[in-house]
Amino acid sequence: MKVIYNNIVHSNSKGEHLLAVLIDPDKMKCEDLSGFMQKLNQSIATHVFVGGSTVDDEATEALVIEIKKMTHLPVILFPGDVSQITNKADALLFLSLISGTNPEYLISKHIAAVSKLKNSDLEIIPTGYILIENGKQTSVEKVTKTKPLSRDNIHQIVDTAKAGELLGMKFIYLEAGSGAMHPIPLEIIRSVKYELNIPLIVGGGIRTLKQLENAYNSGADLVVIGTAFEDDESFFEKLKK
């Protein structure tokens, strides 16, 4: 059953704004999780994403188990590698890096994941992942050996997103990268959203309430924030329910 996906689509149809807090197992230790999750649960966050570009084996599963003890929000895997897949989460963004041409991240990693997924209870959501330049090299770029799309070439970004939808992706994810210097330009969000009939996720570089509101107003259905909370947990105070 596509419970999480259908709930997101339903919220989208009602014009509700969704917020995912991204927790990187490489940066968040289980012993430091309790206070962070308490603040998260008091915020407007609707989902928890878990994943990172470079994560030690088994670190993801250990963290997901602890997160599930501390929240009723859906926990969704945002994996940088097959090793980060765990059946302890609720769902998985089955990411295809459609902004690049490295076959490892277009199909090879997916094939490698099948043995973990075919008997899994995870809700699997095919997601077209588009990396957009933000002013510095990101860990995604380093790990995948792909280049981000130019933020000046909106036509290419829009066509890439639409191609992802036509290929059967259920989400399109516009990513500026972890610790991005600049968030996704609002014109890009608006232009991509105009062409899509599926939910649009936007992440990377959002550090202020104004930037969050601008992303929503430009068409983002779900915004992902990670680094802003890692750097300053007081940001949760601005996002209280």
C-alpha positions as a LaTeX table, in Angstrom:
\begin{tabular}{lrrr}
\hline
Residue & $x$ (\AA) & $y$ (\AA) & $z$ (\AA) \\
\hline
Met1 & 0.00 & 0.00 & 0.00 \\
Lys2 & 1.23 & 3.48 & $-0.90$ \\
Val3 & 0.15 & 5.09 & 2.36 \\
Ile4 & 2.90 & 7.70 & 2.71 \\
Tyr5 & 2.92 & 8.60 & $-0.96$ \\
Asn6 & $-0.87$ & 8.91 & $-1.08$ \\
Asn7 & $-0.89$ & 11.07 & 2.05 \\
Ile8 & 1.64 & 13.43 & 0.46 \\
Val9 & $-0.41$ & 13.63 & $-2.74$ \\
His10 & $-3.55$ & 14.27 & $-0.69$ \\
Ser11 & $-1.85$ & 17.05 & 1.27 \\
Asn12 & $-0.59$ & 18.47 & $-2.01$ \\
Ser13 & $-4.12$ & 18.53 & $-3.41$ \\
Lys14 & $-5.27$ & 20.56 & $-0.38$ \\
Gly15 & $-2.40$ & 23.03 & $-0.72$ \\
Glu16 & $-0.78$ & 21.95 & 2.55 \\
His17 & 2.93 & 22.61 & 3.01 \\
Leu18 & 5.07 & 19.68 & 4.14 \\
Leu19 & 8.47 & 19.79 & 5.83 \\
Ala20 & 11.00 & 16.98 & 6.14 \\
Val21 & 13.89 & 17.19 & 8.55 \\
Leu22 & 16.91 & 15.37 & 7.13 \\
Ile23 & 19.04 & 13.50 & 9.66 \\
Asp24 & 22.45 & 12.31 & 8.47 \\
Pro25 & 23.66 & 9.15 & 10.29 \\
Asp26 & 27.22 & 10.28 & 9.68 \\
Lys27 & 26.60 & 13.45 & 11.70 \\
Met28 & 23.96 & 12.48 & 14.26 \\
Lys29 & 24.95 & 10.03 & 16.96 \\
Cys30 & 22.28 & 7.97 & 18.69 \\
Glu31 & 23.29 & 9.34 & 22.09 \\
Asp32 & 22.66 & 12.91 & 20.87 \\
Leu33 & 19.28 & 12.16 & 19.32 \\
Ser34 & 16.85 & 12.60 & 22.21 \\
Gly35 & 17.00 & 16.40 & 22.56 \\
Phe36 & 17.01 & 16.88 & 18.81 \\
Met37 & 13.90 & 14.72 & 18.36 \\
Gln38 & 12.08 & 16.50 & 21.16 \\
Lys39 & 12.51 & 19.80 & 19.31 \\
Leu40 & 11.60 & 18.17 & 16.01 \\
Asn41 & 8.35 & 16.77 & 17.41 \\
Gln42 & 7.36 & 20.23 & 18.65 \\
Ser43 & 7.93 & 21.76 & 15.21 \\
Ile44 & 5.83 & 21.85 & 12.04 \\
Ala45 & 7.86 & 18.97 & 10.57 \\
Thr46 & 5.70 & 16.35 & 8.88 \\
His47 & 8.35 & 13.80 & 7.86 \\
Val48 & 11.79 & 12.61 & 8.89 \\
Phe49 & 14.32 & 11.80 & 6.16 \\
Val50 & 17.37 & 9.71 & 7.04 \\
Gly51 & 20.45 & 9.40 & 4.87 \\
Gly52 & 23.72 & 10.87 & 3.70 \\
Ser53 & 26.31 & 10.67 & 0.96 \\
Thr54 & 28.87 & 8.73 & 2.99 \\
Val55 & 27.62 & 6.66 & 5.93 \\
Asp56 & 29.19 & 3.76 & 7.81 \\
Asp57 & 27.53 & 0.38 & 7.32 \\
Glu58 & 24.75 & $-0.32$ & 9.87 \\
Ala59 & 24.79 & 3.28 & 11.13 \\
Thr60 & 21.56 & 4.07 & 9.28 \\
Glu61 & 19.63 & 1.16 & 10.73 \\
Ala62 & 20.79 & 1.89 & 14.28 \\
Leu63 & 19.73 & 5.52 & 13.94 \\
Val64 & 16.37 & 4.70 & 12.36 \\
Ile65 & 15.54 & 2.31 & 15.20 \\
Glu66 & 16.16 & 5.06 & 17.75 \\
Ile67 & 14.26 & 7.69 & 15.73 \\
Lys68 & 11.22 & 5.40 & 15.50 \\
Lys69 & 11.16 & 5.18 & 19.29 \\
Met70 & 10.98 & 8.96 & 19.56 \\
Thr71 & 8.45 & 10.08 & 16.93 \\
His72 & 5.20 & 9.13 & 15.23 \\
Leu73 & 6.18 & 10.94 & 12.04 \\
Pro74 & 6.89 & 8.85 & 8.93 \\
Val75 & 10.58 & 7.95 & 8.66 \\
Ile76 & 11.74 & 7.89 & 5.04 \\
Leu77 & 15.11 & 6.70 & 3.79 \\
Phe78 & 17.03 & 9.14 & 1.60 \\
Pro79 & 19.97 & 6.84 & 0.86 \\
Gly80 & 23.30 & 7.71 & $-0.66$ \\
Asp81 & 24.08 & 4.03 & $-1.16$ \\
Val82 & 22.56 & 0.55 & $-1.03$ \\
Ser83 & 24.20 & $-0.01$ & 2.36 \\
Gln84 & 21.85 & 2.58 & 3.87 \\
Ile85 & 18.70 & 0.59 & 3.13 \\
Thr86 & 16.97 & $-0.78$ & 6.21 \\
Asn87 & 13.56 & $-2.35$ & 6.65 \\
Lys88 & 13.21 & $-0.53$ & 9.99 \\
Ala89 & 12.08 & 2.68 & 8.21 \\
Asp90 & 8.62 & 3.32 & 6.79 \\
Ala91 & 9.49 & 4.22 & 3.21 \\
Leu92 & 12.33 & 4.65 & 0.76 \\
Leu93 & 12.95 & 7.32 & $-1.83$ \\
Phe94 & 14.20 & 5.10 & $-4.69$ \\
Leu95 & 16.44 & 7.78 & $-6.13$ \\
Ser96 & 17.52 & 8.07 & $-9.75$ \\
Leu97 & 20.13 & 10.80 & $-10.29$ \\
Ile98 & 18.59 & 12.00 & $-13.55$ \\
Ser99 & 20.70 & 15.18 & $-13.64$ \\
Gly100 & 23.79 & 13.04 & $-14.34$ \\
Thr101 & 24.81 & 10.34 & $-16.78$ \\
Asn102 & 26.65 & 7.98 & $-14.43$ \\
Pro103 & 24.94 & 4.60 & $-14.99$ \\
Glu104 & 25.75 & 3.59 & $-11.41$ \\
Tyr105 & 23.17 & 6.09 & $-10.15$ \\
Leu106 & 20.72 & 5.69 & $-13.03$ \\
Ile107 & 20.24 & 1.90 & $-12.77$ \\
Ser108 & 23.20 & $-0.09$ & $-11.37$ \\
Lys109 & 22.65 & 0.88 & $-7.72$ \\
His110 & 18.96 & 0.07 & $-8.11$ \\
Ile111 & 19.73 & $-3.42$ & $-9.37$ \\
Ala112 & 22.07 & $-3.94$ & $-6.42$ \\
Ala113 & 19.26 & $-2.90$ & $-4.07$ \\
Val114 & 16.70 & $-5.42$ & $-5.34$ \\
Ser115 & 17.84 & $-8.27$ & $-3.09$ \\
Lys116 & 17.23 & $-6.01$ & $-0.07$ \\
Leu117 & 13.90 & $-4.71$ & $-1.31$ \\
Lys118 & 12.00 & $-7.63$ & $-2.83$ \\
Asn119 & 10.99 & $-9.03$ & 0.56 \\
Ser120 & 10.93 & $-5.68$ & 2.32 \\
Asp121 & 7.96 & $-3.96$ & 3.94 \\
Leu122 & 9.30 & $-0.56$ & 2.88 \\
Glu123 & 7.03 & 1.64 & 0.82 \\
Ile124 & 9.19 & 2.29 & $-2.26$ \\
Ile125 & 8.72 & 5.65 & $-3.98$ \\
Pro126 & 10.54 & 6.17 & $-7.31$ \\
Thr127 & 12.07 & 9.65 & $-7.22$ \\
Gly128 & 13.80 & 11.68 & $-9.91$ \\
Tyr129 & 16.73 & 13.41 & $-8.21$ \\
Ile130 & 18.13 & 16.55 & $-9.83$ \\
Leu131 & 21.30 & 18.16 & $-8.51$ \\
Ile132 & 21.61 & 21.89 & $-9.25$ \\
Glu133 & 24.76 & 23.95 & $-8.78$ \\
Asn134 & 24.83 & 26.08 & $-5.64$ \\
Gly135 & 28.21 & 27.79 & $-5.60$ \\
Lys136 & 30.41 & 24.99 & $-4.29$ \\
Gln137 & 31.09 & 21.31 & $-4.90$ \\
Thr138 & 28.78 & 19.06 & $-2.88$ \\
Ser139 & 29.38 & 15.63 & $-1.43$ \\
Val140 & 26.78 & 14.24 & $-3.86$ \\
Glu141 & 28.86 & 15.50 & $-6.77$ \\
Lys142 & 32.02 & 13.95 & $-5.34$ \\
Val143 & 30.50 & 10.57 & $-4.56$ \\
Thr144 & 28.51 & 10.16 & $-7.79$ \\
Lys145 & 31.15 & 11.70 & $-10.04$ \\
Thr146 & 28.48 & 13.73 & $-11.78$ \\
Lys147 & 28.12 & 17.44 & $-12.43$ \\
Pro148 & 25.10 & 19.43 & $-11.27$ \\
Leu149 & 22.89 & 21.19 & $-13.78$ \\
Ser150 & 23.58 & 24.88 & $-14.27$ \\
Arg151 & 21.16 & 27.10 & $-12.36$ \\
Asp152 & 21.19 & 29.40 & $-15.41$ \\
Asn153 & 19.83 & 26.72 & $-17.75$ \\
Ile154 & 16.24 & 26.59 & $-16.54$ \\
His155 & 15.03 & 25.00 & $-19.76$ \\
Gln156 & 17.31 & 22.00 & $-19.22$ \\
Ile157 & 16.25 & 21.65 & $-15.59$ \\
Val158 & 12.56 & 21.77 & $-16.50$ \\
Asp159 & 12.98 & 19.24 & $-19.30$ \\
Thr160 & 14.96 & 16.93 & $-17.02$ \\
Ala161 & 12.24 & 17.08 & $-14.38$ \\
Lys162 & 9.50 & 16.44 & $-16.94$ \\
Ala163 & 11.47 & 13.53 & $-18.39$ \\
Gly164 & 11.60 & 12.04 & $-14.90$ \\
Glu165 & 7.83 & 12.29 & $-14.62$ \\
Leu166 & 7.33 & 10.73 & $-18.05$ \\
Leu167 & 9.64 & 7.86 & $-17.03$ \\
Gly168 & 7.24 & 7.12 & $-14.16$ \\
Met169 & 8.88 & 8.87 & $-11.22$ \\
Lys170 & 6.43 & 9.66 & $-8.41$ \\
Phe171 & 8.39 & 12.63 & $-7.04$ \\
Ile172 & 10.84 & 15.11 & $-8.50$ \\
Tyr173 & 13.49 & 16.27 & $-6.03$ \\
Leu174 & 15.39 & 19.49 & $-6.77$ \\
Glu175 & 18.58 & 19.43 & $-4.71$ \\
Ala176 & 21.12 & 22.18 & $-4.12$ \\
Gly177 & 23.19 & 19.85 & $-1.93$ \\
Ser178 & 24.04 & 19.58 & 1.75 \\
Gly179 & 25.44 & 22.84 & 3.10 \\
Ala180 & 24.66 & 24.64 & $-0.15$ \\
Met181 & 25.73 & 28.28 & $-0.36$ \\
His182 & 22.47 & 29.18 & $-2.13$ \\
Pro183 & 19.05 & 27.52 & $-2.16$ \\
Ile184 & 17.33 & 26.57 & $-5.41$ \\
Pro185 & 16.38 & 29.81 & $-7.22$ \\
Leu186 & 12.66 & 30.53 & $-6.96$ \\
Glu187 & 12.30 & 30.89 & $-10.73$ \\
Ile188 & 13.51 & 27.31 & $-11.13$ \\
Ile189 & 11.01 & 26.03 & $-8.56$ \\
Arg190 & 8.17 & 27.90 & $-10.25$ \\
Ser191 & 9.14 & 26.76 & $-13.74$ \\
Val192 & 9.50 & 23.11 & $-12.77$ \\
Lys193 & 6.28 & 23.06 & $-10.75$ \\
Tyr194 & 4.35 & 24.56 & $-13.67$ \\
Glu195 & 5.26 & 21.57 & $-15.87$ \\
Leu196 & 4.74 & 18.78 & $-13.34$ \\
Asn197 & 1.72 & 16.72 & $-12.39$ \\
Ile198 & 3.53 & 15.02 & $-9.50$ \\
Pro199 & 4.75 & 16.38 & $-6.14$ \\
Leu200 & 7.87 & 18.54 & $-6.09$ \\
Ile201 & 10.46 & 18.21 & $-3.31$ \\
Val202 & 13.01 & 20.99 & $-2.79$ \\
Gly203 & 16.10 & 20.83 & $-0.58$ \\
Gly204 & 19.48 & 22.36 & 0.07 \\
Gly205 & 20.59 & 25.76 & 1.32 \\
Ile206 & 17.38 & 26.75 & 3.13 \\
Arg207 & 18.38 & 28.33 & 6.43 \\
Thr208 & 15.72 & 30.94 & 7.20 \\
Leu209 & 11.96 & 31.03 & 7.65 \\
Lys210 & 11.72 & 33.48 & 4.74 \\
Gln211 & 13.58 & 31.10 & 2.41 \\
Leu212 & 11.24 & 28.30 & 3.50 \\
Glu213 & 8.15 & 30.40 & 2.81 \\
Asn214 & 9.53 & 31.49 & $-0.56$ \\
Ala215 & 10.09 & 27.87 & $-1.58$ \\
Tyr216 & 6.50 & 26.99 & $-0.65$ \\
Asn217 & 5.07 & 30.03 & $-2.40$ \\
Ser218 & 7.03 & 29.16 & $-5.54$ \\
Gly219 & 5.58 & 25.67 & $-5.75$ \\
Ala220 & 7.52 & 23.31 & $-3.47$ \\
Asp221 & 5.16 & 20.69 & $-2.06$ \\
Leu222 & 7.68 & 19.32 & 0.42 \\
Val223 & 10.82 & 21.13 & 1.61 \\
Val224 & 13.78 & 19.29 & 3.10 \\
Ile225 & 16.03 & 20.99 & 5.66 \\
Gly226 & 19.06 & 19.38 & 7.25 \\
Thr227 & 22.16 & 21.53 & 7.66 \\
Ala228 & 20.25 & 24.46 & 9.20 \\
Phe229 & 19.20 & 22.23 & 12.12 \\
Glu230 & 22.64 & 20.62 & 12.38 \\
Asp231 & 24.27 & 24.04 & 12.68 \\
Asp232 & 21.68 & 25.63 & 14.95 \\
Glu233 & 18.93 & 23.62 & 16.67 \\
Ser234 & 17.34 & 26.90 & 17.79 \\
Phe235 & 15.98 & 27.12 & 14.24 \\
Phe236 & 13.31 & 24.70 & 15.47 \\
Glu237 & 12.01 & 27.52 & 17.69 \\
Lys238 & 10.97 & 29.45 & 14.57 \\
Leu239 & 9.09 & 26.42 & 13.27 \\
Lys240 & 7.03 & 25.51 & 16.32 \\
Lys241 & 3.48 & 24.29 & 15.79 \\
\hline
\end{tabular}
